Coordinates of C-alpha atoms in Angstrom, one line a residue:
Chain A
X1 CA 51.7 86.5 158.5
X2 CA 50.6 84.8 156.0
X3 CA 47.2 85.1 155.3
X4 CA 46.7 82.9 152.8
X5 CA 48.8 79.2 153.3
X6 CA 49.2 76.5 151.0
X7 CA 50.9 73.5 153.7
X8 CA 51.5 71.3 150.9
X9 CA 54.8 72.2 148.5
X10 CA 54.2 69.4 146.6
X11 CA 52.1 67.0 145.3
X12 CA 52.0 64.1 143.3
X13 CA 49.1 62.2 141.7
X14 CA 48.7 59.1 139.1
X15 CA 47.1 59.8 136.4
X16 CA 43.6 59.4 135.8
X17 CA 43.1 59.9 140.2
X18 CA 41.8 62.8 142.1
X19 CA 44.0 65.5 143.0
X20 CA 43.3 67.6 145.3
X21 CA 44.8 70.6 146.7
X22 CA 44.5 72.6 149.8
X23 CA 44.7 76.1 151.0
X24 CA 43.6 77.9 154.6
X25 CA 43.6 81.4 155.2
X26 CA 43.2 83.6 158.4
X27 CA 41.2 86.8 157.2
X28 CA 38.0 86.5 157.4
X29 CA 37.5 89.7 155.4
X30 CA 37.9 87.8 152.4
X31 CA 34.9 86.8 150.2
X32 CA 36.3 85.6 146.8
X33 CA 38.7 83.0 146.2
X34 CA 40.8 81.6 143.2
X35 CA 43.0 79.5 142.1
X36 CA 45.6 80.1 139.5
X37 CA 47.9 77.7 137.9
X38 CA 51.3 78.4 136.8
X39 CA 53.8 77.0 134.1
X40 CA 57.6 77.4 134.1
X41 CA 58.4 81.0 132.4
X42 CA 54.9 82.1 132.4
X43 CA 52.5 84.3 134.1
X44 CA 49.8 82.7 136.4
X45 CA 47.1 81.9 134.5
X46 CA 43.4 81.7 136.0
X47 CA 41.6 78.5 136.9
X48 CA 38.4 78.8 138.6
X49 CA 37.0 80.9 141.5
X50 CA 34.4 81.1 144.1
X51 CA 32.3 83.7 146.1
X52 CA 32.0 83.3 149.4
X53 CA 28.3 82.9 149.3
X54 CA 28.7 79.8 147.7
X55 CA 30.1 76.5 148.7
X56 CA 31.4 74.9 145.3
X57 CA 31.6 75.7 142.3
X58 CA 32.5 73.6 139.5
X59 CA 34.2 73.9 135.6
X60 CA 34.8 70.4 134.1
X61 CA 37.1 68.7 136.0
X62 CA 37.9 71.8 138.5
X63 CA 35.8 72.2 141.8
X64 CA 36.4 74.5 144.0
X65 CA 34.8 74.0 147.4
X66 CA 34.8 76.8 150.2
X67 CA 34.3 75.8 154.3
X68 CA 34.3 79.1 155.6
X69 CA 33.5 78.2 158.9
X70 CA 37.0 76.6 158.7
X71 CA 38.6 78.8 156.3
X72 CA 39.2 76.4 154.3
X73 CA 38.9 75.6 150.4
X74 CA 40.1 72.9 148.1
X75 CA 40.7 72.4 144.3
X76 CA 39.6 69.0 143.1
X77 CA 41.1 67.6 139.5
X78 CA 39.2 64.8 138.0
X79 CA 40.3 63.0 136.3
X80 CA 44.0 64.4 136.5
X81 CA 46.2 64.8 133.7
X82 CA 49.9 65.3 132.6
X83 CA 48.9 68.7 131.5
X84 CA 48.0 69.4 135.0
X85 CA 51.5 69.1 136.6
X86 CA 52.1 72.7 137.1
X87 CA 52.3 75.4 140.6
X88 CA 48.6 75.7 141.9
X89 CA 48.3 79.3 143.7
X90 CA 45.7 79.8 145.9
X91 CA 44.7 83.7 146.3
X92 CA 41.9 85.8 148.0
X93 CA 40.7 89.3 148.1
X94 CA 38.4 91.0 150.2
X95 CA 35.9 93.6 149.2
X96 CA 34.9 91.7 145.9
X97 CA 38.2 91.5 144.3
X98 CA 38.5 95.4 144.3
X99 CA 42.0 95.4 146.5
X100 CA 45.2 93.3 145.8
X101 CA 44.9 89.3 145.7
X102 CA 47.0 87.8 149.0
X103 CA 48.3 84.4 147.5
X104 CA 49.3 81.1 148.6
X105 CA 53.1 79.7 148.2
X106 CA 51.7 77.6 145.8
X107 CA 51.7 73.6 145.5
X108 CA 53.5 71.8 142.6
X109 CA 51.4 69.2 141.6
X110 CA 53.1 66.4 139.6
X111 CA 50.8 64.0 137.1
X112 CA 52.9 60.6 137.3
X113 CA 51.8 58.7 134.3
Chain L
X1 CA 42.2 89.5 122.0
X2 CA 45.9 89.8 122.5
X3 CA 46.9 88.9 126.6
X4 CA 48.4 91.2 128.9
X5 CA 51.9 92.2 127.9
X6 CA 55.3 92.8 130.1
X7 CA 58.3 94.1 128.4
X8 CA 61.2 93.5 129.0
X9 CA 61.1 89.9 129.6
X10 CA 65.1 90.2 131.5
X11 CA 66.9 92.7 133.0
X12 CA 70.1 92.8 135.1
X13 CA 70.9 95.7 136.5
X14 CA 73.1 96.8 139.7
X15 CA 72.8 98.1 143.0
X16 CA 72.0 101.4 143.2
X17 CA 70.8 102.0 139.6
X18 CA 67.2 102.3 139.3
X19 CA 64.8 100.2 136.5
X20 CA 61.1 100.8 134.7
X21 CA 59.3 97.9 134.1
X22 CA 56.1 98.3 131.5
X23 CA 52.7 96.7 131.2
X24 CA 50.1 96.8 128.2
X25 CA 46.7 95.2 129.7
X26 CA 44.5 93.4 127.8
X27 CA 42.5 95.8 126.0
X28 CA 39.1 97.4 127.5
X29 CA 40.8 96.4 131.1
X30 CA 40.8 99.6 132.9
X31 CA 42.5 98.1 136.5
X32 CA 46.6 96.9 136.1
X33 CA 48.1 95.9 139.0
X34 CA 51.8 94.8 139.9
X35 CA 53.0 91.5 141.8
X36 CA 56.5 90.7 143.3
X37 CA 57.8 86.6 143.3
X38 CA 60.5 85.7 145.2
X39 CA 61.2 82.3 146.2
X40 CA 61.0 82.7 149.6
X41 CA 57.8 85.2 150.0
X42 CA 55.6 83.9 147.3
X43 CA 53.8 86.4 144.6
X44 CA 53.5 90.0 146.7
X45 CA 50.9 92.2 145.8
X46 CA 53.1 96.1 144.9
X47 CA 50.2 98.2 143.9
X48 CA 47.1 98.7 141.7
X49 CA 46.0 101.5 139.1
X50 CA 42.8 102.4 137.9
X51 CA 42.1 105.1 135.7
X52 CA 45.4 106.4 136.3
X53 CA 45.1 106.5 139.7
X54 CA 46.6 104.2 142.4
X55 CA 43.7 102.8 143.6
X56 CA 45.2 100.3 146.5
X57 CA 48.9 99.6 147.6
X58 CA 50.8 96.5 149.1
X59 CA 53.4 97.0 152.2
X60 CA 56.2 97.7 150.0
X61 CA 59.0 100.9 150.8
X62 CA 58.5 104.0 148.3
X63 CA 61.2 102.8 146.1
X64 CA 58.9 100.8 144.2
X65 CA 56.5 103.0 142.0
X66 CA 54.3 103.3 139.2
X67 CA 51.7 105.1 137.3
X68 CA 49.0 104.2 135.0
X69 CA 48.9 106.0 131.4
X70 CA 45.3 107.1 129.9
X71 CA 45.7 104.5 127.4
X72 CA 45.6 102.1 130.8
X73 CA 49.4 100.8 130.3
X74 CA 51.5 101.2 133.3
X75 CA 55.0 101.2 134.3
X76 CA 56.7 100.2 137.6
X77 CA 60.0 101.7 138.7
X78 CA 62.2 100.6 141.5
X79 CA 65.1 103.4 142.5
X80 CA 68.3 102.7 144.3
X81 CA 67.8 98.9 143.4
X82 CA 69.2 96.0 146.4
X83 CA 70.4 92.7 145.9
X84 CA 66.6 91.5 147.5
X85 CA 64.8 93.1 145.0
X86 CA 65.8 90.6 142.1
X87 CA 62.3 88.7 141.2
X88 CA 59.8 87.9 139.0
X89 CA 57.5 90.7 138.5
X90 CA 54.2 90.1 137.2
X91 CA 51.4 92.3 135.9
X92 CA 47.4 91.6 136.1
X93 CA 45.0 93.6 134.2
X94 CA 41.3 92.8 134.9
X95 CA 38.1 95.2 134.3
X96 CA 38.3 96.6 137.7
X97 CA 34.8 97.7 138.3
X98 CA 31.5 95.7 138.7
X99 CA 30.7 92.4 140.0
X100 CA 33.9 89.9 141.0
X101 CA 33.8 88.2 137.8
X102 CA 35.1 91.5 136.1
X103 CA 37.7 91.7 138.8
X104 CA 39.2 88.4 137.8
X105 CA 42.8 89.1 137.5
X106 CA 44.7 88.3 133.8
X107 CA 48.5 87.7 133.9
X108 CA 51.6 88.6 131.6
X109 CA 54.4 86.0 131.6
X110 CA 56.4 88.8 134.0
X111 CA 59.8 90.6 134.0
X112 CA 62.7 88.7 135.6
X113 CA 65.1 91.2 137.1
X114 CA 68.6 89.8 138.4
X115 CA 70.6 92.9 140.5
X116 CA 73.8 92.4 140.9

């Protein structure tokens, strides 16, 4: 049973536009959410996180939104750049991150010139 | 600061053999977690070590084990390898205690294991 779901395996966006990546979760015990970015042949790189006490967190071009009632979070990238082309993983943890991360299967973001 | 280092980067083994993978965390990090990444299952949590003790464990058979040394370096061992163990094995480190920001996990590049 997948507790963290990323329903879009891939997403294509034009350079300069907004990229929106979505993630749904089922476990109401999750209280901390993270986004990681992964290039081929490299490990995932931490991008941005949000605690369940917040509904938005911003870092430069990246903003994460959390809707606890819908058990949904999204990552917005504005404006999208060619270097943003990568696989993006949504991850969640309970107990403030003290246990292991539960990952979605990833969304491959392709930025078109 | 140097990042998380995993060795070797690539391994080829045959069924029934055993394998040991190594991970050196970021300096000062006391928590090391291991994950398995496969095309079908995505990234799955194996276990986490903190101060030489296994603190959390995922849903994997006992053939998968690990340990952590006093310098926080960690090893993961898989015994009696099966074809399905072919995967990318990722190690991540974090400070492991305190507020959530201190528990952000930083990943190594992984060890690609192929079982023939």
